[in-house]
Coordinates of C-alpha atoms and ligand atoms in Angstrom, one line a residue:
M1 CA 20.7 120.0 108.0
L2 CA 20.8 116.9 105.9
R3 CA 18.3 114.0 106.1
L4 CA 19.4 110.4 105.5
A5 CA 17.0 107.6 104.9
I6 CA 18.1 104.1 106.1
Q7 CA 16.3 100.8 106.4
S8 CA 14.4 100.6 109.7
K9 CA 14.9 96.8 110.1
G10 CA 16.2 94.1 107.9
R11 CA 19.6 93.2 106.4
L12 CA 20.9 96.7 105.9
N13 CA 19.8 98.3 109.1
E14 CA 22.6 97.1 111.4
E15 CA 25.5 97.8 109.0
S16 CA 24.0 101.2 108.1
T17 CA 23.9 102.3 111.7
A18 CA 27.4 100.7 112.3
L19 CA 28.8 102.8 109.4
L20 CA 27.4 106.0 110.9
R21 CA 28.9 105.2 114.2
E22 CA 32.2 104.3 112.6
I23 CA 32.4 107.8 111.0
G24 CA 31.7 109.4 114.3
I25 CA 28.0 110.1 114.0
D26 CA 26.0 109.2 117.1
I27 CA 22.5 108.0 116.4
D28 CA 19.7 106.9 118.6
D29 CA 18.7 103.6 117.1
N30 CA 15.5 103.2 119.0
R31 CA 13.6 101.3 116.4
R32 CA 10.2 102.7 117.3
K33 CA 11.4 106.1 116.2
F34 CA 10.7 107.2 112.7
L35 CA 13.1 110.2 112.7
S36 CA 16.1 110.9 114.9
Q37 CA 18.6 113.7 115.0
A38 CA 22.3 113.0 115.5
P39 CA 23.5 115.0 118.5
N40 CA 27.0 115.6 117.1
F41 CA 26.4 116.2 113.3
P42 CA 23.7 118.1 111.4
L43 CA 22.1 114.9 110.2
E44 CA 18.6 113.6 110.7
V45 CA 18.1 109.8 110.2
L46 CA 14.7 108.7 108.7
Y47 CA 13.9 105.0 109.2
L48 CA 12.0 103.4 106.3
R49 CA 11.3 100.1 104.5
D50 CA 14.1 99.6 101.9
D51 CA 11.5 99.7 99.0
D52 CA 10.5 103.3 100.0
I53 CA 14.1 104.7 100.1
P54 CA 14.7 105.4 96.4
Q55 CA 11.4 107.2 96.1
V56 CA 11.8 109.3 99.2
V57 CA 15.2 110.4 98.0
A58 CA 14.1 111.0 94.4
A59 CA 11.3 113.2 95.8
G60 CA 13.9 115.1 97.9
T61 CA 12.1 114.3 101.2
A62 CA 15.5 112.9 102.2
G63 CA 18.6 114.3 100.5
L64 CA 20.4 111.0 101.0
G65 CA 19.6 107.3 101.4
I66 CA 21.4 104.0 102.1
V67 CA 19.8 101.1 100.1
G68 CA 20.7 98.1 98.0
L69 CA 21.8 98.9 94.4
N70 CA 19.2 96.3 93.4
E71 CA 16.4 98.5 94.6
V72 CA 17.9 101.6 93.0
E73 CA 18.2 99.7 89.6
E74 CA 14.8 98.1 89.9
Q75 CA 12.9 101.4 90.6
G76 CA 14.8 103.3 87.9
L77 CA 14.1 106.7 89.7
D78 CA 16.1 109.8 89.3
V79 CA 18.7 109.4 92.1
Q80 CA 22.5 109.5 92.0
V81 CA 24.7 106.7 93.5
V82 CA 27.4 108.7 95.3
S83 CA 29.3 105.9 97.0
K84 CA 29.4 102.1 97.2
L85 CA 29.5 101.1 100.9
G86 CA 31.0 97.6 100.8
F87 CA 28.3 95.7 102.7
G88 CA 25.1 93.9 101.8
A89 CA 26.7 92.3 98.8
C90 CA 24.4 90.0 96.8
R91 CA 23.5 89.2 93.2
L92 CA 20.2 88.8 91.3
S93 CA 20.2 85.4 89.6
L94 CA 18.0 83.1 87.6
A95 CA 17.5 79.7 89.2
V96 CA 15.8 76.6 87.8
P97 CA 14.7 73.3 89.4
R98 CA 17.8 71.2 90.1
S99 CA 16.6 68.5 87.6
A100 CA 15.9 70.9 84.7
D101 CA 18.1 70.4 81.6
Y102 CA 19.2 74.0 81.4
D103 CA 21.1 74.8 78.2
G104 CA 21.3 78.6 78.1
P105 CA 19.0 81.6 78.1
Q106 CA 16.6 80.2 75.4
W107 CA 15.5 77.6 78.0
F108 CA 13.4 80.4 79.5
A109 CA 11.4 80.9 76.3
G110 CA 7.7 80.5 77.1
K111 CA 8.4 79.7 80.7
R112 CA 7.0 81.5 83.8
I113 CA 9.6 83.3 86.0
A114 CA 8.7 84.4 89.5
T115 CA 10.4 87.5 90.8
S116 CA 10.1 90.7 92.8
Y117 CA 12.5 92.4 90.3
P118 CA 10.5 92.5 87.0
R119 CA 12.3 95.5 85.6
I120 CA 15.8 94.1 85.8
L121 CA 14.6 90.7 84.6
R122 CA 12.7 92.2 81.6
A123 CA 15.9 94.1 80.6
W124 CA 18.0 90.9 80.7
L125 CA 15.4 88.9 78.8
E126 CA 15.2 91.6 76.1
E127 CA 19.0 91.7 75.8
K128 CA 19.0 87.9 75.3
G129 CA 16.0 88.0 72.9
V130 CA 14.0 85.6 75.1
Q131 CA 10.3 85.8 75.6
A132 CA 9.2 84.6 78.9
R133 CA 6.3 85.3 81.3
I134 CA 7.2 87.3 84.4
E135 CA 5.1 86.5 87.5
V136 CA 5.6 89.3 90.0
I137 CA 5.4 88.1 93.6
K138 CA 6.6 89.9 96.7
G139 CA 8.4 87.6 99.1
S140 CA 9.1 83.9 99.2
V141 CA 9.9 83.8 95.5
E142 CA 12.0 80.6 96.1
I143 CA 8.9 78.5 96.8
A144 CA 7.2 79.4 93.5
P145 CA 8.5 76.4 91.4
A146 CA 7.6 73.8 94.0
A147 CA 4.1 75.5 94.3
D148 CA 3.8 75.4 90.5
I149 CA 3.4 79.1 90.4
A150 CA 6.4 79.4 88.1
D151 CA 9.0 77.3 86.2
A152 CA 12.0 79.3 87.4
I153 CA 12.8 82.2 89.7
F154 CA 14.8 85.5 89.5
D155 CA 15.8 86.5 93.0
I156 CA 18.5 87.8 95.4
V157 CA 21.3 85.2 96.1
S158 CA 24.1 85.6 98.6
S159 CA 25.4 82.3 99.9
G160 CA 23.1 80.3 97.6
G161 CA 21.9 78.2 100.6
T162 CA 18.2 79.2 100.1
L163 CA 18.3 78.0 96.5
V164 CA 19.8 74.7 97.5
S165 CA 17.3 74.0 100.3
N166 CA 14.5 74.7 97.8
G167 CA 15.8 72.3 95.2
L168 CA 16.9 75.1 92.9
R169 CA 20.1 75.7 90.9
E170 CA 21.5 79.1 90.0
V171 CA 22.1 79.2 86.2
E172 CA 22.5 82.9 85.3
Q173 CA 24.0 85.7 87.4
V174 CA 22.5 88.9 86.1
F175 CA 23.1 91.8 88.5
W176 CA 25.6 92.5 91.2
S177 CA 24.6 94.6 94.2
E178 CA 25.8 96.1 97.4
A179 CA 24.6 98.8 99.7
V180 CA 25.1 102.3 98.2
L181 CA 24.7 105.9 99.4
I182 CA 22.3 107.7 97.1
S183 CA 21.6 111.4 96.8
S184 CA 18.6 113.3 95.4
G185 CA 21.1 115.5 93.5
K186 CA 19.1 118.5 94.8
L187 CA 21.3 119.5 97.7
D188 CA 21.9 123.1 98.6
A189 CA 25.5 124.4 99.1
E190 CA 25.4 123.7 102.9
Q191 CA 24.0 120.2 102.4
Q192 CA 26.6 119.5 99.6
A193 CA 29.4 120.5 102.0
L194 CA 27.9 118.0 104.6
L195 CA 27.8 115.3 102.0
D196 CA 31.4 116.0 101.1
E197 CA 32.4 115.6 104.8
L198 CA 30.4 112.3 105.0
L199 CA 32.1 111.0 101.9
F200 CA 35.5 112.0 103.2
R201 CA 34.9 110.1 106.5
I202 CA 33.4 107.1 104.7
S203 CA 36.4 106.8 102.4
S204 CA 38.9 106.9 105.3
A205 CA 36.8 104.3 107.2
Q206 CA 36.9 102.1 104.1
I207 CA 40.6 102.5 103.6
S208 CA 41.3 101.7 107.3
R209 CA 39.1 98.6 107.3
R210 CA 41.2 96.8 104.8
K211 CA 44.6 97.7 106.4
K212 CA 46.6 96.6 109.4
Y213 CA 49.4 98.3 111.2
I214 CA 52.5 96.1 111.5
L215 CA 55.7 96.6 113.6
M216 CA 58.7 94.4 114.1
N217 CA 62.3 94.2 115.2
L218 CA 64.7 93.8 112.3
P219 CA 68.4 93.5 111.8
Q220 CA 69.7 96.8 110.5
S221 CA 71.2 95.0 107.5
A222 CA 67.7 93.8 106.4
V223 CA 66.1 97.3 106.3
E224 CA 66.5 97.8 102.6
E225 CA 64.9 94.5 101.7
A226 CA 62.1 95.0 104.3
T227 CA 61.3 98.4 102.6
R228 CA 60.8 96.5 99.3
I229 CA 58.5 94.0 101.0
L230 CA 56.5 96.8 102.9
P231 CA 56.0 99.8 100.6
A232 CA 54.1 102.3 103.0
M233 CA 52.2 105.5 102.2
R234 CA 55.6 107.3 102.0
S235 CA 58.1 104.8 103.4
P236 CA 58.2 102.6 106.5
T237 CA 59.1 104.2 109.8
V238 CA 62.5 102.9 111.0
M239 CA 63.7 103.6 114.6
P240 CA 66.9 102.5 116.2
L241 CA 66.8 99.9 119.1
A242 CA 69.1 99.9 122.1
A243 CA 70.5 96.6 120.9
E244 CA 73.4 97.2 118.5
G245 CA 72.6 96.4 114.9
W246 CA 68.8 96.2 115.4
C247 CA 65.9 98.5 114.6
S248 CA 62.2 98.7 114.8
M249 CA 60.2 99.1 111.6
H250 CA 56.6 100.2 111.4
S251 CA 54.3 100.1 108.4
V252 CA 50.8 99.6 107.1
V253 CA 49.8 96.5 105.0
E254 CA 46.7 95.4 103.1
E255 CA 45.0 92.7 105.2
A256 CA 44.8 90.5 102.1
D257 CA 48.6 90.4 101.9
L258 CA 49.3 90.2 105.6
W259 CA 50.4 86.5 105.9
D260 CA 52.4 86.6 102.7
K261 CA 54.3 89.7 104.0
I262 CA 54.9 88.1 107.4
R263 CA 56.4 85.0 105.7
Q264 CA 58.7 87.2 103.7
L265 CA 59.7 89.4 106.7
K266 CA 60.4 86.3 108.9
A267 CA 62.7 85.0 106.1
I268 CA 64.9 88.1 106.3
G269 CA 65.2 88.0 110.1
A270 CA 62.2 90.0 111.4
E271 CA 61.3 89.2 115.0
G272 CA 58.6 90.1 117.5
I273 CA 56.1 91.0 114.8
L274 CA 53.0 92.8 116.1
V275 CA 49.9 93.4 113.9
L276 CA 47.4 96.0 115.1
N277 CA 44.0 97.1 114.0
I278 CA 43.8 100.7 112.6
D279 CA 41.1 103.0 113.8
K280 CA 41.4 105.7 111.1
I281 CA 43.7 106.5 108.2
I282 CA 43.5 110.1 107.0
P283 CA 45.4 110.1 103.7
Ligands
LIG301 O1 11.2 95.3 105.4 P1 12.0 95.8 104.3 O2 11.1 96.0 103.0 O3 12.8 97.0 104.6 O4 13.1 94.7 103.9 P2 13.1 93.5 102.9 O5 12.6 92.3 103.5 O6 12.5 93.9 101.6 O7 14.7 93.4 102.5 P3 15.9 92.7 103.3 O8 16.1 93.3 104.6 O9 15.7 91.2 103.2 O10 17.1 93.0 102.3 C1 17.5 94.3 102.1 C2 18.6 94.3 101.1 O11 19.7 93.5 101.5 C3 18.3 93.8 99.7 O12 17.6 94.7 98.9 C4 19.7 93.5 99.2 O13 20.2 94.7 98.6 C5 20.5 93.1 100.4 N1 20.8 91.7 100.6 C6 22.0 91.1 100.7 C7 19.9 90.6 100.6 C8 20.7 89.5 100.7 N2 22.0 89.8 100.8 C9 20.0 88.2 100.8 N3 20.6 87.1 100.9 N4 18.5 90.6 100.5 C10 17.9 89.4 100.6 N5 18.6 88.2 100.7 C11 17.7 87.0 100.8 C12 17.8 86.0 99.6 O14 16.8 86.4 98.6 C13 17.5 84.7 100.2 O15 16.1 84.5 100.2 O16 18.2 86.2 101.9 C14 17.9 84.8 101.6 C15 19.2 84.1 102.0 O17 20.1 84.2 100.9 P4 21.2 83.0 100.7 O18 21.6 83.0 99.2 O19 22.4 83.4 101.5 O20 20.6 81.7 101.1
LIG302 ZN1 11.7 95.6 101.1

């Protein structure tokens, strides 16, 4: 049995439970529950505040956790990051009032910076050789300059909208974060085998997410060129059609390249192009 700690509510909760479902693990996300057991995988899910997850994993109370890399870095505990999960992307940035004449890191010398991430901020200030005062506040950091609690802030940014609506300007991007799977590093052989199975399922889910299945009718004479446009895992599948001189070609493409490939395929005579979502790719 393996125990996984995830955020009970908040920004990472939904995507953490969606990931488990995507890799075929049913969980009962009744939020009043503290601990729930998956009926179809030897996994117990423990619901916690995100701040508590690194600690619970470091102590071995849960073998695994899903949490923002920002929390892992800030707490500096003995846990291993075993996989990046591709959601919850954000950065930790320094921001100053819009009207400030910011001219580089030395601007912060002697200033007060409000943050919930003192450890990451201290390391950056040391690296830049800047002496500033760190004011630790939990929550609503962005109102600190207007309330004259601080001259600047160091906080999580994703779209940047919160900074703008508080009259602040992002001036230094310090740390990039996303949700990660962490491990205590103290798993027994059976738990390690379960973790390997989870990692295998997560990586095939991640590969599938960025890819599309594409099929089309193609003049037989264009097959060679289409194979150059669509390099597949081995090579594209080509099947004859009843209509003389035509075939059907199937392949897998990166979502990012999709429209460019479609343009090239149309130019060599592809017709009836179908693009489908892929449920799973097992390499
Ligand atoms: O209750 P609990 O302690 O579990 O949750 P919490 O309130 O401490 O954390 P929560 O749910 O807000 O965030 C959990 C994790 O989500 C963080 O530790 C980050 O790893 C990640 N994450 C990703 C974010 C954001 N994006 C984000 N935008 N966490 C917070 N924000 C804040 C940001 O600080 C700003 O105030 O959301 C606001 C909107 O951001 P903008 O830039 O889009 O306006
Ligand atoms: Zn929290």
